[in-house]
Amino acid sequence: MATALLVMEERRRADVYPESVLNGLDDLVVWQGPALTREQLAARPGVLDEVEILFSGWGAPVLDAGLLSHAPRLRAVLVAAGSVRPLTTPEFWARGIPIVSAASANAIPVAEFTLAQVLLALKQFHRISREIKELGRYPGETSVAGAYGSRVGLLGLGAIGRLVAAHLRNFDLEVVASDPFAPADLGIALVPLAELFDTCEVVSLHAPLLPQTEGLVDGDLVARLRTGATLINTARGAVVDEPSVVEVLSRRPDLTAVLDVTWPEPPPPGSPLYGLPNVVLTPHLAGAMGAERARMGELVLDEARRLLAGEPLRHAVDPALASLRA
């Protein structure tokens, strides 16, 4: 049996690695010691000396030269969380150690949340409900795009964007996307970014935060949205240039912005986002919450079984694509 260690933040550990997952891992590995946080690991790095498989999740340690020098037998890192970009380093990739990400498991609740918000947006749910409160009565004439033939745009076709597109195919909608890195064989029409904002009733952001995407969605783009359109962001807050977008939302009460992420996060006290009636703020509700987090642990358990059976890993991160992941 392989020697293993679990290192991640304590507050979400039981959700990500529930008893059922730990029992499955107990049948596969010998634990080098009790689960640690990355701070505890930093205080006693020698615990890695015999470790062959490092399990982790949120709060994973950075896999730098210092850590790797204490882990000569390390043969795999299995991360029950999304992006591995913040914890991987050139020294790690040079070792040729496979690293598994549970991004595809975390994509499921994000895509479900997005689908719900898209369908609500096409019915103008948020706009009409706030108008009723403001007026103290039902509005006289209610105009909505509806979920028949309307155009929905996705900015980014990574794991989450593709899953959202798959969900939307179950409805009578036209789905288009903008993503310079997307392959042409996904069956989704690719359009320029400006066209995405010009023509869609709903635009949903799924782009990773990279130097070229920081502040990509600015006021000029949002101002192009059609009357009554909705912007949804479940990606990264910094993909949106908040000051310029806030200015547009302030003068376009017909628009709605559903922001599950912001930058900074949470918005600081006094942020105009708190007071704008056409902004819906949620604190990362789209991502895996509570029992949903067990999906990521179950994915890691399945990958551990494959690794130890000598079978190909299904969720290993391609080093060539790692820098393009959120």
mmCIF file of C-alpha atoms in Angstrom:
data_model
loop_
_atom_site.group_PDB
_atom_site.id
_atom_site.type_symbol
_atom_site.label_atom_id
_atom_site.label_comp_id
_atom_site.label_asym_id
_atom_site.label_seq_id
_atom_site.Cartn_x
_atom_site.Cartn_y
_atom_site.Cartn_z
ATOM 1 C CA MET A 1 0.000 0.000 0.000
ATOM 2 C CA ALA A 2 1.189 3.519 -0.791
ATOM 3 C CA THR A 3 2.116 5.949 1.957
ATOM 4 C CA ALA A 4 -0.042 9.079 1.924
ATOM 5 C CA LEU A 5 -0.702 12.369 3.671
ATOM 6 C CA LEU A 6 -3.702 14.734 3.617
ATOM 7 C CA VAL A 7 -2.925 18.454 3.770
ATOM 8 C CA MET A 8 -5.650 21.097 3.451
ATOM 9 C CA GLU A 9 -7.511 23.702 5.473
ATOM 10 C CA GLU A 10 -9.355 22.269 8.439
ATOM 11 C CA ARG A 11 -12.689 24.089 8.167
ATOM 12 C CA ARG A 12 -13.756 22.388 4.935
ATOM 13 C CA ARG A 13 -11.909 19.113 5.344
ATOM 14 C CA ALA A 14 -14.867 17.070 6.604
ATOM 15 C CA ASP A 15 -17.044 18.242 3.707
ATOM 16 C CA VAL A 16 -14.456 17.431 1.042
ATOM 17 C CA TYR A 17 -13.244 14.206 2.640
ATOM 18 C CA PRO A 18 -16.309 12.796 4.416
ATOM 19 C CA GLU A 19 -16.162 9.501 6.253
ATOM 20 C CA SER A 20 -17.185 7.512 3.174
ATOM 21 C CA VAL A 21 -14.258 8.902 1.177
ATOM 22 C CA LEU A 22 -11.772 8.444 4.015
ATOM 23 C CA ASN A 23 -12.911 4.845 4.466
ATOM 24 C CA GLY A 24 -12.277 4.219 0.792
ATOM 25 C CA LEU A 25 -8.825 5.759 1.036
ATOM 26 C CA ASP A 26 -8.057 3.694 4.141
ATOM 27 C CA ASP A 27 -8.355 0.590 1.941
ATOM 28 C CA LEU A 28 -5.785 1.993 -0.481
ATOM 29 C CA VAL A 29 -3.117 3.824 1.484
ATOM 30 C CA VAL A 30 -1.214 3.907 4.754
ATOM 31 C CA TRP A 31 -1.402 7.356 6.295
ATOM 32 C CA GLN A 32 1.933 8.883 7.243
ATOM 33 C CA GLY A 33 0.173 10.777 10.008
ATOM 34 C CA PRO A 34 -2.968 12.721 10.820
ATOM 35 C CA ALA A 35 -4.282 15.326 8.421
ATOM 36 C CA LEU A 36 -2.418 18.630 8.521
ATOM 37 C CA THR A 37 -2.934 22.200 7.440
ATOM 38 C CA ARG A 38 -0.287 23.741 5.199
ATOM 39 C CA GLU A 39 0.899 25.821 8.154
ATOM 40 C CA GLN A 40 1.366 22.661 10.237
ATOM 41 C CA LEU A 41 3.187 21.020 7.337
ATOM 42 C CA ALA A 42 5.516 24.018 7.021
ATOM 43 C CA ALA A 43 6.430 23.585 10.685
ATOM 44 C CA ARG A 44 7.311 19.901 10.259
ATOM 45 C CA PRO A 45 8.155 19.244 6.582
ATOM 46 C CA GLY A 46 10.042 16.065 7.467
ATOM 47 C CA VAL A 47 6.698 14.264 7.619
ATOM 48 C CA LEU A 48 6.858 14.178 3.803
ATOM 49 C CA ASP A 49 9.971 11.982 3.708
ATOM 50 C CA GLU A 50 8.084 8.736 3.043
ATOM 51 C CA VAL A 51 4.977 10.179 1.385
ATOM 52 C CA GLU A 52 4.146 8.807 -2.060
ATOM 53 C CA ILE A 53 0.703 10.369 -2.551
ATOM 54 C CA LEU A 54 -0.218 13.825 -1.325
ATOM 55 C CA PHE A 55 -3.957 14.434 -0.965
ATOM 56 C CA SER A 56 -5.227 17.975 -0.650
ATOM 57 C CA GLY A 57 -8.050 20.417 -1.304
ATOM 58 C CA TRP A 58 -8.625 24.069 -0.447
ATOM 59 C CA GLY A 59 -5.621 25.415 1.420
ATOM 60 C CA ALA A 60 -3.175 23.162 -0.403
ATOM 61 C CA PRO A 61 0.552 23.726 0.148
ATOM 62 C CA VAL A 62 2.582 25.326 -2.627
ATOM 63 C CA LEU A 63 4.603 22.647 -4.402
ATOM 64 C CA ASP A 64 7.850 24.579 -4.522
ATOM 65 C CA ALA A 65 11.478 23.470 -4.391
ATOM 66 C CA GLY A 66 11.545 23.615 -0.605
ATOM 67 C CA LEU A 67 8.577 21.303 -0.157
ATOM 68 C CA LEU A 68 9.727 18.945 -2.891
ATOM 69 C CA SER A 69 13.150 18.605 -1.285
ATOM 70 C CA HIS A 70 11.417 16.911 1.651
ATOM 71 C CA ALA A 71 9.357 14.574 -0.566
ATOM 72 C CA PRO A 72 11.793 12.406 -2.540
ATOM 73 C CA ARG A 73 9.262 9.562 -2.937
ATOM 74 C CA LEU A 74 6.321 11.711 -4.049
ATOM 75 C CA ARG A 75 4.653 10.125 -7.084
ATOM 76 C CA ALA A 76 1.283 11.899 -7.313
ATOM 77 C CA VAL A 77 -0.668 14.881 -5.952
ATOM 78 C CA LEU A 78 -4.456 14.572 -5.829
ATOM 79 C CA VAL A 79 -6.265 17.852 -5.175
ATOM 80 C CA ALA A 80 -9.957 17.819 -4.245
ATOM 81 C CA ALA A 81 -10.447 21.413 -5.411
ATOM 82 C CA GLY A 82 -10.488 23.374 -8.646
ATOM 83 C CA SER A 83 -7.477 25.146 -10.105
ATOM 84 C CA VAL A 84 -3.985 23.859 -9.323
ATOM 85 C CA ARG A 85 -2.344 26.938 -10.818
ATOM 86 C CA PRO A 86 -1.731 28.695 -7.443
ATOM 87 C CA LEU A 87 0.113 25.692 -5.994
ATOM 88 C CA THR A 88 2.189 24.430 -8.920
ATOM 89 C CA THR A 89 5.654 25.770 -9.713
ATOM 90 C CA PRO A 90 8.269 25.185 -12.441
ATOM 91 C CA GLU A 91 10.150 22.960 -9.993
ATOM 92 C CA PHE A 92 7.073 20.805 -9.541
ATOM 93 C CA TRP A 93 6.395 20.418 -13.261
ATOM 94 C CA ALA A 94 10.067 19.565 -13.809
ATOM 95 C CA ARG A 95 9.673 16.534 -11.536
ATOM 96 C CA GLY A 96 7.069 15.066 -13.912
ATOM 97 C CA ILE A 97 4.729 14.238 -11.042
ATOM 98 C CA PRO A 98 1.066 13.897 -12.098
ATOM 99 C CA ILE A 99 -1.372 16.221 -10.372
ATOM 100 C CA VAL A 100 -5.124 15.672 -10.345
ATOM 101 C CA SER A 101 -7.662 18.485 -10.128
ATOM 102 C CA ALA A 102 -11.294 18.028 -9.131
ATOM 103 C CA ALA A 103 -12.334 21.030 -11.226
ATOM 104 C CA SER A 104 -14.812 18.934 -13.197
ATOM 105 C CA ALA A 105 -16.606 17.981 -9.955
ATOM 106 C CA ASN A 106 -16.676 21.588 -8.769
ATOM 107 C CA ALA A 107 -18.006 22.594 -12.187
ATOM 108 C CA ILE A 108 -21.274 20.741 -11.558
ATOM 109 C CA PRO A 109 -22.809 23.062 -8.914
ATOM 110 C CA VAL A 110 -21.443 26.156 -10.686
ATOM 111 C CA ALA A 111 -23.116 25.098 -13.908
ATOM 112 C CA GLU A 112 -26.367 24.300 -12.083
ATOM 113 C CA PHE A 113 -26.375 27.716 -10.407
ATOM 114 C CA THR A 114 -25.641 29.382 -13.741
ATOM 115 C CA LEU A 115 -28.432 27.505 -15.494
ATOM 116 C CA ALA A 116 -30.898 28.623 -12.837
ATOM 117 C CA GLN A 117 -29.784 32.229 -13.162
ATOM 118 C CA VAL A 118 -29.959 32.143 -16.986
ATOM 119 C CA LEU A 119 -33.534 30.854 -16.934
ATOM 120 C CA LEU A 120 -34.548 33.407 -14.300
ATOM 121 C CA ALA A 121 -32.881 36.160 -16.335
ATOM 122 C CA LEU A 122 -34.762 35.232 -19.491
ATOM 123 C CA LYS A 123 -37.969 35.739 -17.494
ATOM 124 C CA GLN A 124 -36.613 39.067 -16.161
ATOM 125 C CA PHE A 125 -37.113 37.687 -12.661
ATOM 126 C CA HIS A 126 -34.767 40.030 -10.812
ATOM 127 C CA ARG A 127 -35.784 43.182 -12.702
ATOM 128 C CA ILE A 128 -39.513 42.621 -12.383
ATOM 129 C CA SER A 129 -39.357 41.633 -8.709
ATOM 130 C CA ARG A 130 -37.420 44.778 -7.812
ATOM 131 C CA GLU A 131 -39.828 46.937 -9.854
ATOM 132 C CA ILE A 132 -42.760 45.506 -7.901
ATOM 133 C CA LYS A 133 -41.080 46.446 -4.634
ATOM 134 C CA GLU A 134 -40.181 49.916 -5.889
ATOM 135 C CA LEU A 135 -43.688 50.601 -7.278
ATOM 136 C CA GLY A 136 -45.656 48.910 -4.508
ATOM 137 C CA ARG A 137 -47.756 47.245 -7.182
ATOM 138 C CA TYR A 138 -47.423 44.999 -10.204
ATOM 139 C CA PRO A 139 -46.047 46.769 -13.303
ATOM 140 C CA GLY A 140 -48.620 47.401 -16.012
ATOM 141 C CA GLU A 141 -46.827 45.893 -19.012
ATOM 142 C CA THR A 142 -44.341 43.082 -18.509
ATOM 143 C CA SER A 143 -41.969 42.316 -21.386
ATOM 144 C CA VAL A 144 -39.605 39.350 -21.166
ATOM 145 C CA ALA A 145 -37.412 37.545 -23.684
ATOM 146 C CA GLY A 146 -38.412 34.109 -22.437
ATOM 147 C CA ALA A 147 -36.634 30.804 -22.910
ATOM 148 C CA TYR A 148 -37.664 30.169 -26.497
ATOM 149 C CA GLY A 149 -35.291 31.189 -29.253
ATOM 150 C CA SER A 150 -33.403 33.692 -27.103
ATOM 151 C CA ARG A 151 -29.658 34.038 -27.458
ATOM 152 C CA VAL A 152 -27.415 33.246 -24.492
ATOM 153 C CA GLY A 153 -23.708 34.032 -24.578
ATOM 154 C CA LEU A 154 -20.882 32.338 -22.681
ATOM 155 C CA LEU A 155 -17.542 34.028 -22.195
ATOM 156 C CA GLY A 156 -15.178 31.089 -21.760
ATOM 157 C CA LEU A 157 -15.545 27.420 -22.647
ATOM 158 C CA GLY A 158 -13.528 25.692 -19.981
ATOM 159 C CA ALA A 159 -14.983 22.849 -17.929
ATOM 160 C CA ILE A 160 -17.733 25.032 -16.460
ATOM 161 C CA GLY A 161 -18.584 26.877 -19.663
ATOM 162 C CA ARG A 162 -18.900 23.612 -21.577
ATOM 163 C CA LEU A 163 -21.120 22.107 -18.882
ATOM 164 C CA VAL A 164 -23.363 25.203 -18.893
ATOM 165 C CA ALA A 165 -23.624 24.909 -22.679
ATOM 166 C CA ALA A 166 -24.579 21.236 -22.329
ATOM 167 C CA HIS A 167 -27.363 22.139 -19.874
ATOM 168 C CA LEU A 168 -28.643 24.900 -22.140
ATOM 169 C CA ARG A 169 -28.932 22.482 -25.059
ATOM 170 C CA ASN A 170 -31.948 21.002 -23.260
ATOM 171 C CA PHE A 171 -33.842 24.237 -23.901
ATOM 172 C CA ASP A 172 -34.986 26.001 -27.057
ATOM 173 C CA LEU A 173 -32.198 28.532 -26.918
ATOM 174 C CA GLU A 174 -29.419 29.721 -29.190
ATOM 175 C CA VAL A 175 -26.114 29.384 -27.359
ATOM 176 C CA VAL A 176 -22.993 31.182 -28.573
ATOM 177 C CA ALA A 177 -19.605 31.681 -26.985
ATOM 178 C CA SER A 178 -16.447 33.721 -27.133
ATOM 179 C CA ASP A 179 -13.181 31.972 -26.283
ATOM 180 C CA PRO A 180 -9.936 32.285 -28.243
ATOM 181 C CA PHE A 181 -8.652 28.981 -26.856
ATOM 182 C CA ALA A 182 -11.767 26.882 -27.520
ATOM 183 C CA PRO A 183 -11.508 24.091 -30.106
ATOM 184 C CA ALA A 184 -13.798 24.438 -33.086
ATOM 185 C CA ASP A 185 -15.376 20.989 -32.652
ATOM 186 C CA LEU A 186 -17.473 21.695 -29.540
ATOM 187 C CA GLY A 187 -20.630 22.309 -31.529
ATOM 188 C CA ILE A 188 -21.003 25.831 -30.138
ATOM 189 C CA ALA A 189 -20.938 28.861 -32.415
ATOM 190 C CA LEU A 190 -17.955 31.071 -31.595
ATOM 191 C CA VAL A 191 -18.462 34.805 -32.014
ATOM 192 C CA PRO A 192 -16.360 37.924 -31.336
ATOM 193 C CA LEU A 193 -16.577 39.339 -27.839
ATOM 194 C CA ALA A 194 -18.373 42.496 -28.978
ATOM 195 C CA GLU A 195 -21.028 40.437 -30.755
ATOM 196 C CA LEU A 196 -21.566 38.394 -27.596
ATOM 197 C CA PHE A 197 -22.549 41.541 -25.705
ATOM 198 C CA ASP A 198 -24.408 43.129 -28.625
ATOM 199 C CA THR A 199 -26.748 40.252 -29.362
ATOM 200 C CA CYS A 200 -27.368 38.156 -26.231
ATOM 201 C CA GLU A 201 -30.150 38.477 -23.697
ATOM 202 C CA VAL A 202 -27.854 36.920 -21.090
ATOM 203 C CA VAL A 203 -24.055 36.894 -20.943
ATOM 204 C CA SER A 204 -22.470 34.493 -18.459
ATOM 205 C CA LEU A 205 -18.771 34.769 -17.581
ATOM 206 C CA HIS A 206 -16.654 31.616 -17.294
ATOM 207 C CA ALA A 207 -13.212 32.906 -18.239
ATOM 208 C CA PRO A 208 -10.167 32.139 -16.074
ATOM 209 C CA LEU A 209 -8.335 35.023 -14.465
ATOM 210 C CA LEU A 210 -5.214 35.498 -16.566
ATOM 211 C CA PRO A 211 -3.205 38.623 -17.390
ATOM 212 C CA GLN A 212 -5.091 38.883 -20.681
ATOM 213 C CA THR A 213 -8.525 38.534 -19.035
ATOM 214 C CA GLU A 214 -8.061 40.853 -16.052
ATOM 215 C CA GLY A 215 -10.570 43.685 -16.450
ATOM 216 C CA LEU A 216 -11.660 42.248 -19.795
ATOM 217 C CA VAL A 217 -15.357 42.928 -19.181
ATOM 218 C CA ASP A 218 -15.434 46.681 -18.876
ATOM 219 C CA GLY A 219 -18.057 49.411 -19.025
ATOM 220 C CA ASP A 220 -17.808 49.737 -22.802
ATOM 221 C CA LEU A 221 -18.735 46.087 -23.238
ATOM 222 C CA VAL A 222 -21.529 46.119 -20.659
ATOM 223 C CA ALA A 223 -22.978 49.274 -22.224
ATOM 224 C CA ARG A 224 -23.460 47.287 -25.422
ATOM 225 C CA LEU A 225 -25.909 44.909 -23.746
ATOM 226 C CA ARG A 226 -29.458 44.923 -25.039
ATOM 227 C CA THR A 227 -32.254 46.515 -23.057
ATOM 228 C CA GLY A 228 -33.179 44.260 -20.145
ATOM 229 C CA ALA A 229 -30.120 42.014 -20.536
ATOM 230 C CA THR A 230 -28.415 40.241 -17.650
ATOM 231 C CA LEU A 231 -24.719 39.776 -16.884
ATOM 232 C CA ILE A 232 -23.793 36.754 -14.721
ATOM 233 C CA ASN A 233 -20.357 36.292 -13.187
ATOM 234 C CA THR A 234 -19.464 33.024 -11.467
ATOM 235 C CA ALA A 235 -15.859 33.064 -12.707
ATOM 236 C CA ARG A 236 -13.450 35.511 -11.085
ATOM 237 C CA GLY A 237 -14.288 38.989 -9.843
ATOM 238 C CA ALA A 238 -11.234 40.606 -11.424
ATOM 239 C CA VAL A 239 -12.349 39.574 -14.912
ATOM 240 C CA VAL A 240 -14.736 42.531 -14.559
ATOM 241 C CA ASP A 241 -13.448 46.109 -14.510
ATOM 242 C CA GLU A 242 -15.704 47.028 -11.619
ATOM 243 C CA PRO A 243 -15.497 50.860 -11.602
ATOM 244 C CA SER A 244 -16.444 51.246 -15.267
ATOM 245 C CA VAL A 245 -19.137 48.566 -15.050
ATOM 246 C CA VAL A 246 -20.650 50.159 -11.938
ATOM 247 C CA GLU A 247 -20.917 53.440 -13.854
ATOM 248 C CA VAL A 248 -22.901 51.737 -16.627
ATOM 249 C CA LEU A 249 -25.157 49.869 -14.208
ATOM 250 C CA SER A 250 -25.865 53.140 -12.403
ATOM 251 C CA ARG A 251 -27.272 54.724 -15.539
ATOM 252 C CA ARG A 252 -28.815 51.561 -17.040
ATOM 253 C CA PRO A 253 -31.428 50.362 -14.513
ATOM 254 C CA ASP A 254 -32.811 48.063 -17.204
ATOM 255 C CA LEU A 255 -29.705 45.864 -16.890
ATOM 256 C CA THR A 256 -29.120 43.293 -14.161
ATOM 257 C CA ALA A 257 -25.791 41.998 -12.897
ATOM 258 C CA VAL A 258 -25.727 38.740 -10.901
ATOM 259 C CA LEU A 259 -22.304 38.702 -9.239
ATOM 260 C CA ASP A 260 -21.330 35.576 -7.339
ATOM 261 C CA VAL A 261 -17.740 36.850 -7.340
ATOM 262 C CA THR A 262 -16.310 40.356 -6.974
ATOM 263 C CA TRP A 263 -12.928 42.052 -6.703
ATOM 264 C CA PRO A 264 -12.030 42.617 -3.985
ATOM 265 C CA GLU A 265 -14.008 39.887 -2.328
ATOM 266 C CA PRO A 266 -16.174 40.623 -0.481
ATOM 267 C CA PRO A 267 -16.750 44.179 -1.675
ATOM 268 C CA PRO A 268 -15.386 46.656 0.882
ATOM 269 C CA PRO A 269 -17.775 48.631 3.112
ATOM 270 C CA GLY A 270 -19.320 51.461 1.147
ATOM 271 C CA SER A 271 -18.920 49.741 -2.210
ATOM 272 C CA PRO A 272 -21.574 50.954 -4.665
ATOM 273 C CA LEU A 273 -22.339 47.310 -5.424
ATOM 274 C CA TYR A 274 -24.235 47.071 -2.133
ATOM 275 C CA GLY A 275 -26.546 49.909 -3.036
ATOM 276 C CA LEU A 276 -27.257 49.370 -6.717
ATOM 277 C CA PRO A 277 -30.752 47.879 -7.004
ATOM 278 C CA ASN A 278 -29.889 46.118 -10.280
ATOM 279 C CA VAL A 279 -26.939 44.227 -8.768
ATOM 280 C CA VAL A 280 -27.547 40.832 -7.146
ATOM 281 C CA LEU A 281 -24.657 39.810 -4.875
ATOM 282 C CA THR A 282 -24.066 36.263 -3.640
ATOM 283 C CA PRO A 283 -20.989 35.042 -1.705
ATOM 284 C CA HIS A 284 -19.651 32.228 -3.902
ATOM 285 C CA LEU A 285 -22.914 30.295 -3.681
ATOM 286 C CA ALA A 286 -22.301 28.873 -7.150
ATOM 287 C CA GLY A 287 -19.327 26.788 -6.060
ATOM 288 C CA ALA A 288 -19.554 23.544 -4.159
ATOM 289 C CA MET A 289 -21.243 24.065 -0.790
ATOM 290 C CA GLY A 290 -21.781 21.638 2.078
ATOM 291 C CA ALA A 291 -22.452 18.107 0.889
ATOM 292 C CA GLU A 292 -21.764 19.129 -2.727
ATOM 293 C CA ARG A 293 -18.068 19.265 -1.813
ATOM 294 C CA ALA A 294 -18.011 15.487 -1.333
ATOM 295 C CA ARG A 295 -18.082 15.124 -5.122
ATOM 296 C CA MET A 296 -14.508 16.398 -5.206
ATOM 297 C CA GLY A 297 -13.357 13.938 -2.590
ATOM 298 C CA GLU A 298 -15.090 11.114 -4.443
ATOM 299 C CA LEU A 299 -13.317 12.113 -7.670
ATOM 300 C CA VAL A 300 -9.967 12.023 -5.872
ATOM 301 C CA LEU A 301 -10.798 8.613 -4.382
ATOM 302 C CA ASP A 302 -11.589 7.242 -7.840
ATOM 303 C CA GLU A 303 -8.326 8.671 -9.189
ATOM 304 C CA ALA A 304 -6.377 7.089 -6.311
ATOM 305 C CA ARG A 305 -7.858 3.724 -7.213
ATOM 306 C CA ARG A 306 -6.757 4.170 -10.832
ATOM 307 C CA LEU A 307 -3.296 5.312 -9.847
ATOM 308 C CA LEU A 308 -2.681 2.342 -7.584
ATOM 309 C CA ALA A 309 -4.127 -0.098 -10.141
ATOM 310 C CA GLY A 310 -1.773 1.251 -12.784
ATOM 311 C CA GLU A 311 -4.626 2.690 -14.848
ATOM 312 C CA PRO A 312 -4.548 6.068 -16.648
ATOM 313 C CA LEU A 313 -5.727 9.037 -14.601
ATOM 314 C CA ARG A 314 -8.824 10.771 -15.957
ATOM 315 C CA HIS A 315 -8.367 14.159 -14.317
ATOM 316 C CA ALA A 316 -4.613 14.756 -14.432
ATOM 317 C CA VAL A 317 -3.766 18.337 -15.401
ATOM 318 C CA ASP A 318 -1.873 18.753 -18.666
ATOM 319 C CA PRO A 319 1.170 20.909 -17.836
ATOM 320 C CA ALA A 320 0.865 22.638 -21.219
ATOM 321 C CA LEU A 321 -2.656 23.808 -20.359
ATOM 322 C CA ALA A 322 -2.242 24.472 -16.650
ATOM 323 C CA SER A 323 -1.569 28.191 -17.123
ATOM 324 C CA LEU A 324 -4.916 28.621 -18.924
ATOM 325 C CA ARG A 325 -7.022 27.260 -16.072
ATOM 326 C CA ALA A 326 -8.705 29.528 -13.533
#
